[in-house]
mmCIF file of C-alpha atoms and ligand atoms in Angstrom:
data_model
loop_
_atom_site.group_PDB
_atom_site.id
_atom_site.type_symbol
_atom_site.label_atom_id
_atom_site.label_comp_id
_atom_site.label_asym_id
_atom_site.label_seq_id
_atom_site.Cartn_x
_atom_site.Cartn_y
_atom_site.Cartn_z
ATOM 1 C CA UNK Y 1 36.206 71.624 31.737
ATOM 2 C CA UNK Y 2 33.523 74.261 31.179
ATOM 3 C CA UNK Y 3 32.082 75.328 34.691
ATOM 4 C CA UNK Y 4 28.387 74.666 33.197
ATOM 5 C CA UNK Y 5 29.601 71.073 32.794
ATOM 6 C CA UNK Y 6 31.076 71.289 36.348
ATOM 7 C CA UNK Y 7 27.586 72.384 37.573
ATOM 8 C CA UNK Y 8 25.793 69.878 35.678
ATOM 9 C CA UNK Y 9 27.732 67.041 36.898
ATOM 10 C CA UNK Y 10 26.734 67.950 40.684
ATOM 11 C CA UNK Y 11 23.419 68.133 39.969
ATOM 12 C CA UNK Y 12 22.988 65.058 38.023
ATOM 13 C CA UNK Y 13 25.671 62.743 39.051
ATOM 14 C CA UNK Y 14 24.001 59.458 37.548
ATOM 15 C CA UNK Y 15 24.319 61.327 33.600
ATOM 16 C CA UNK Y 16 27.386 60.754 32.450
ATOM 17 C CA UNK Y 17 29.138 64.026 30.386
ATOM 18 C CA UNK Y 18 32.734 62.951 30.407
ATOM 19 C CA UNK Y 19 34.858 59.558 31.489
ATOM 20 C CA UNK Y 20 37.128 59.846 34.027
ATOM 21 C CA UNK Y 21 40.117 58.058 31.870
ATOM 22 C CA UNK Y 22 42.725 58.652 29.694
ATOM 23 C CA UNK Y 23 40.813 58.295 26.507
ATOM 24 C CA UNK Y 24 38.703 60.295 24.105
ATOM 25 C CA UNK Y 25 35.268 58.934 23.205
ATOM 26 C CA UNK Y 26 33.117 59.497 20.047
ATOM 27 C CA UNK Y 27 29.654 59.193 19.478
ATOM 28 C CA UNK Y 28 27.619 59.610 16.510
ATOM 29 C CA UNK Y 29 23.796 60.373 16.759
ATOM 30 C CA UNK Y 30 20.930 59.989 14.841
ATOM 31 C CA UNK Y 31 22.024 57.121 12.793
ATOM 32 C CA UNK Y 32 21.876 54.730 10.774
ATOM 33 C CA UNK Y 33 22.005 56.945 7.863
ATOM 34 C CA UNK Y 34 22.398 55.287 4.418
ATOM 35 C CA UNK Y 35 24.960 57.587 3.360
ATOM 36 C CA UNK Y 36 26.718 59.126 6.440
ATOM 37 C CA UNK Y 37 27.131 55.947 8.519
ATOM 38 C CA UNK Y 38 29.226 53.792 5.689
ATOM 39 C CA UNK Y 39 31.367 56.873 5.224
ATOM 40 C CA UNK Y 40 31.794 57.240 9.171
ATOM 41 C CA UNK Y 41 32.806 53.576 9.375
ATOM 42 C CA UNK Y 42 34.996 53.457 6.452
ATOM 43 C CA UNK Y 43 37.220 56.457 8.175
ATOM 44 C CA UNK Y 44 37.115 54.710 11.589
ATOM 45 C CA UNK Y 45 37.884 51.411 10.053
ATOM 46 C CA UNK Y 46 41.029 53.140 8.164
ATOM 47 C CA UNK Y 47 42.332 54.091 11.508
ATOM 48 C CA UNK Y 48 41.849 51.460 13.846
ATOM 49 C CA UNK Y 49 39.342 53.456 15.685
ATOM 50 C CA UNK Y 50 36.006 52.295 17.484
ATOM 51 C CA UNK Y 51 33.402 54.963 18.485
ATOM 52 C CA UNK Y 52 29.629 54.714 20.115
ATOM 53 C CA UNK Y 53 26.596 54.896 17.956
ATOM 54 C CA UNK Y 54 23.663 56.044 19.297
ATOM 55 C CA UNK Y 55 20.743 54.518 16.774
ATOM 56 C CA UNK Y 56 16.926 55.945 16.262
ATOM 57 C CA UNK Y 57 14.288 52.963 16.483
ATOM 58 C CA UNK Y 58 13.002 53.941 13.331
ATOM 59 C CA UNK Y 59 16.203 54.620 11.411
ATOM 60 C CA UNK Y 60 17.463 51.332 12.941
ATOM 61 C CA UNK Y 61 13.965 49.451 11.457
ATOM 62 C CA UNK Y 62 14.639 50.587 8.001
ATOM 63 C CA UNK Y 63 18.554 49.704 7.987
ATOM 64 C CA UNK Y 64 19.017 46.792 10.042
ATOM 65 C CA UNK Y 65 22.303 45.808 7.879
ATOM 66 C CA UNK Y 66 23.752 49.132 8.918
ATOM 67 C CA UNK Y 67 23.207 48.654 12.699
ATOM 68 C CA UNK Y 68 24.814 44.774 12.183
ATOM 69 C CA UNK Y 69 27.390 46.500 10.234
ATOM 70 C CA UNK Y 70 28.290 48.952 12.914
ATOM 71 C CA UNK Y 71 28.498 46.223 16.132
ATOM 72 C CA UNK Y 72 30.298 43.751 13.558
ATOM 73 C CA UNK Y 73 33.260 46.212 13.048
ATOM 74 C CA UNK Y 74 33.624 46.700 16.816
ATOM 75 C CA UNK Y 75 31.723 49.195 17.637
ATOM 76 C CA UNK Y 76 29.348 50.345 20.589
ATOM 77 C CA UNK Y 77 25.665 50.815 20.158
ATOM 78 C CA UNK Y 78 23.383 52.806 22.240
ATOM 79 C CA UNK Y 79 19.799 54.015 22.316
ATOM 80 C CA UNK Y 80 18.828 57.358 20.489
ATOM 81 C CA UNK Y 81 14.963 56.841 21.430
ATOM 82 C CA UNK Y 82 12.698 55.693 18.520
ATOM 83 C CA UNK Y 83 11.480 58.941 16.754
ATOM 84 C CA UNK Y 84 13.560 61.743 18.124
ATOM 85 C CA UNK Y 85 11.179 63.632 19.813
ATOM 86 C CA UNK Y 86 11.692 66.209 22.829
ATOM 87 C CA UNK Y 87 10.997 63.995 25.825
ATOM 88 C CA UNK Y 88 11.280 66.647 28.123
ATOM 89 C CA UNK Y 89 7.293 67.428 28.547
ATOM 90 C CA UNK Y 90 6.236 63.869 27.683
ATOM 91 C CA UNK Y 91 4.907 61.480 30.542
ATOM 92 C CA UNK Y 92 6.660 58.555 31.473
ATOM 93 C CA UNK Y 93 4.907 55.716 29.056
ATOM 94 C CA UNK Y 94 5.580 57.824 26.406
ATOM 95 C CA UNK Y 95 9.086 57.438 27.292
ATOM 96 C CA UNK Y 96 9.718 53.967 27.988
ATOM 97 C CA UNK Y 97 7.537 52.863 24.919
ATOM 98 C CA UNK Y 98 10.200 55.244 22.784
ATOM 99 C CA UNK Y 99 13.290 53.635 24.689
ATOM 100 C CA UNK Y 100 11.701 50.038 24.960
ATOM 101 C CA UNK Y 101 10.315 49.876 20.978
ATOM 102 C CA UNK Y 102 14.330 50.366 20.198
ATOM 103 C CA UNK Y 103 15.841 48.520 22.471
ATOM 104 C CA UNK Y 104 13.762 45.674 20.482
ATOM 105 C CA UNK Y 105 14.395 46.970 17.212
ATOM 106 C CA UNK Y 106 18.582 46.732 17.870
ATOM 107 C CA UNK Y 107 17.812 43.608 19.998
ATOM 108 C CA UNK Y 108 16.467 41.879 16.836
ATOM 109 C CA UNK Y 109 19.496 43.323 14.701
ATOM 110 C CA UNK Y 110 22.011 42.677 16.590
ATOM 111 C CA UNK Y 111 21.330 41.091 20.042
ATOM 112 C CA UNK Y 112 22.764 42.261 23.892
ATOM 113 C CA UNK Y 113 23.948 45.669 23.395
ATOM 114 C CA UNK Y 114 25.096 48.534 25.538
ATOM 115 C CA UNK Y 115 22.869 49.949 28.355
ATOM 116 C CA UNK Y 116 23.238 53.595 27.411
ATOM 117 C CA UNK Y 117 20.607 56.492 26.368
ATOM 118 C CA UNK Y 118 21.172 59.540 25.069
ATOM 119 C CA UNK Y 119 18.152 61.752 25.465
ATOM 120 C CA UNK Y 120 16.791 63.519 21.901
ATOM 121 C CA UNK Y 121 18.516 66.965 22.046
ATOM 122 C CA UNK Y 122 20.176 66.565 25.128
ATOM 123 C CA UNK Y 123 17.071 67.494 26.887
ATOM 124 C CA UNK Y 124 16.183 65.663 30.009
ATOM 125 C CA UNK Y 125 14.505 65.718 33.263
ATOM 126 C CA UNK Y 126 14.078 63.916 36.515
ATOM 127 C CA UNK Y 127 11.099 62.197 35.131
ATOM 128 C CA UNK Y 128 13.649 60.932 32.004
ATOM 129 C CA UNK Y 129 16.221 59.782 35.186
ATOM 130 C CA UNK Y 130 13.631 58.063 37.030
ATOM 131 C CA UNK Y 131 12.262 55.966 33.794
ATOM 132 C CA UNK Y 132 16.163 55.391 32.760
ATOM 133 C CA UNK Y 133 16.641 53.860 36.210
ATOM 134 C CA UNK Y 134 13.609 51.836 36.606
ATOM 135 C CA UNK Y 135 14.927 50.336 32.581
ATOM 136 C CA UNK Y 136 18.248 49.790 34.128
ATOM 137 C CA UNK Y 137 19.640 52.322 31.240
ATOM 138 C CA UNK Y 138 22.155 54.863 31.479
ATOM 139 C CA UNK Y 139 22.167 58.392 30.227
ATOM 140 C CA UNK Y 140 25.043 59.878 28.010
ATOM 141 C CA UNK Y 141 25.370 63.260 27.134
ATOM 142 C CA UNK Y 142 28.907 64.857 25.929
ATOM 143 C CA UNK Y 143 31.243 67.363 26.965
ATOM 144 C CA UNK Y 144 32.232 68.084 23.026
ATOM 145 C CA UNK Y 145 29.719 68.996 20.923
ATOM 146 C CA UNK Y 146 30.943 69.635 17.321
ATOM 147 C CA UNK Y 147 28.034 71.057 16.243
ATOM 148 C CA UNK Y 148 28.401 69.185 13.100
ATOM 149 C CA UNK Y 149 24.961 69.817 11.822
ATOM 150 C CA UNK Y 150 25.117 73.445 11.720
ATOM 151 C CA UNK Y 151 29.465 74.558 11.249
ATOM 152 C CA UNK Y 152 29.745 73.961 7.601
ATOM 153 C CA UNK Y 153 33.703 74.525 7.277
ATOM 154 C CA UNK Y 154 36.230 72.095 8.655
ATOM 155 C CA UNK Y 155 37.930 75.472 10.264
ATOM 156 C CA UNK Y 156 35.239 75.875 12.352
ATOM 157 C CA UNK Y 157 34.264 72.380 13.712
ATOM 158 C CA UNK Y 158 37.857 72.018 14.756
ATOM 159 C CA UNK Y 159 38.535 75.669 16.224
ATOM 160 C CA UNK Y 160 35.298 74.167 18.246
ATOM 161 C CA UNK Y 161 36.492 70.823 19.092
ATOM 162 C CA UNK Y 162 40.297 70.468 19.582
ATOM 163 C CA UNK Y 163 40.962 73.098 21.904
ATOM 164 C CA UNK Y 164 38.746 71.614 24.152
ATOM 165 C CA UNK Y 165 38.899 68.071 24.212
ATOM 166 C CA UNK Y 166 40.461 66.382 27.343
ATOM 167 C CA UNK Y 167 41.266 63.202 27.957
ATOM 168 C CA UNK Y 168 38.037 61.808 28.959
ATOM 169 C CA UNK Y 169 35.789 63.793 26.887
ATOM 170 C CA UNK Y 170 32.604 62.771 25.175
ATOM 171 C CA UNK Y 171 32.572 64.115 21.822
ATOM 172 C CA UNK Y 172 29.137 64.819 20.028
ATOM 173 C CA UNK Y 173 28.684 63.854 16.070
ATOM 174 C CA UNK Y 174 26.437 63.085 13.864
ATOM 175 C CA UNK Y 175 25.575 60.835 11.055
ATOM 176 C CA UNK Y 176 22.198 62.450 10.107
ATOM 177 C CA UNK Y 177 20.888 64.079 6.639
ATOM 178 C CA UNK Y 178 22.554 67.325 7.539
ATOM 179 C CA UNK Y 179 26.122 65.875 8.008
ATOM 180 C CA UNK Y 180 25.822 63.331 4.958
ATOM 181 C CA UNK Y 181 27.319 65.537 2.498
ATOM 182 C CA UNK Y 182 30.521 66.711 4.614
ATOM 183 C CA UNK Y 183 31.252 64.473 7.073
ATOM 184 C CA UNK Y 184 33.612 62.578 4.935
ATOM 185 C CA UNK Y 185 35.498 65.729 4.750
ATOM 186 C CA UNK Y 186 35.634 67.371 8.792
ATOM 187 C CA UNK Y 187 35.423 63.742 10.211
ATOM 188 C CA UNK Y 188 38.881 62.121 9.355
ATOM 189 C CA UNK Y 189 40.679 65.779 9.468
ATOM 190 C CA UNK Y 190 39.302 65.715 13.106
ATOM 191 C CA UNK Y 191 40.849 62.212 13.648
ATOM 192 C CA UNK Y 192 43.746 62.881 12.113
ATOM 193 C CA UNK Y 193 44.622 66.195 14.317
ATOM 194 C CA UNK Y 194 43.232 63.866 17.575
ATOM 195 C CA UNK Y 195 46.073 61.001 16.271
ATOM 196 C CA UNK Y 196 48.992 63.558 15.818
ATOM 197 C CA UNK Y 197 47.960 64.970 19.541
ATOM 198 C CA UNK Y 198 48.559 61.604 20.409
ATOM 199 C CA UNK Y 199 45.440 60.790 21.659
ATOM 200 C CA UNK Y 200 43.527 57.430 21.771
ATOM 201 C CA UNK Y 201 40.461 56.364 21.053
ATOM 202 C CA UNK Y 202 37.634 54.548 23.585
ATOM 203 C CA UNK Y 203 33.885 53.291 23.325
ATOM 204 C CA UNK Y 204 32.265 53.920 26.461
ATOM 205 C CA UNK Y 205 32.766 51.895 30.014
ATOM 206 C CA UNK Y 206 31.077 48.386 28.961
HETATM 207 ZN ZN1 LIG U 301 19.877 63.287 18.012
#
């Protein structure tokens, strides 16, 4: 594991970076897209595989069959915040109202669903781990991160990705407007190479 992970996970022992099991987890952020979430689902589906979604409030408001769509085949959903914004420099009630308008939003979609947050950008502080405990939520970040949005070539978001990955390891992807048009392409390669490896395939602790 990268020592900056290693340092992290001192510091913040509550956040959770990696899983201390013999599984890989995926999660897929920013979602749910209209085109990039079917196309994630129909790849996962083809394999047998069940990953973690972490939904946007307002995404989730405008595609409420999408969210139902992604806990009825099995997988996990957790909360992206409503509108995506930095939290870092924001106050508290600014933070709760993003976390608590979504937990509604995917309440009313699809009922009881997992207690985990992943922070906009990673970025959190102790004011975001002091809100997260007080709402009884958890916060996920990832030891993986494909860097989907930005690699353009399947070469180079698995040269990124499968050296590293552990058993255990969170692995960052999205299904946002800049993956839409390629995921369908570096997604199942990735799964594929993870299968071969003989790897399997986790949401996160329930
Ligand atoms: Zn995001």
């Amino acid at each position: 594991m990268r020592w900056d992970i290693q340092f992290f996970k001192i510091i913040f022992p509550s956040v959770l970076f990696n899983i201390n099991d013999e599984s890989i987890h995926l999660t897929f952020d920013d979602g749910p897209h209209p085109l990039a979430t079917p196309v994630i689902l129909q790849k996962l589906k083809e394999r047998n595989i069940r990953g973690t979604f972490f939904l946007l409030g307002q995404n989730a408001q405008k595609y409420p069959d999408l969210v139902r769509q992604i806990s009825a085949e099995g997988h996990q959903i957790g909360n992206h915040s409503y509108s995506h914004t930095n939290i870092l420099f924001k106050d508290k009630s600014f933070l709760r109202d993003e976390i608590l308008r979504t937990k509604e939003i995917l309440e009313n979609a699809v009922g009881e669903h997992s207690p985990y947050f992943r922070p906009p950008y990673g970025y959190f502080s102790w004011t975001t781990l002091s809100v997260l405990r007080e709402l009884k939520k958890e916060c996920v970040l990832w030891d993986i991160d494909s860097k989907d949005y930005k690699l353009s070539s399947i070469q180079d978001i698995s040269n990124r990705v499968v050296p590293n990955t552990r058993k255990g390891s969170i692995l960052l992807f999205h299904d946002n407007n800049s993956t839409s048009s390629r995921v369908q392409d570096y997604l199942p390669a990735l799964l594929d190479v993870f299968l071969a490896k003989g790897f399997n395939f986790k949401t996160l602790p329930a």
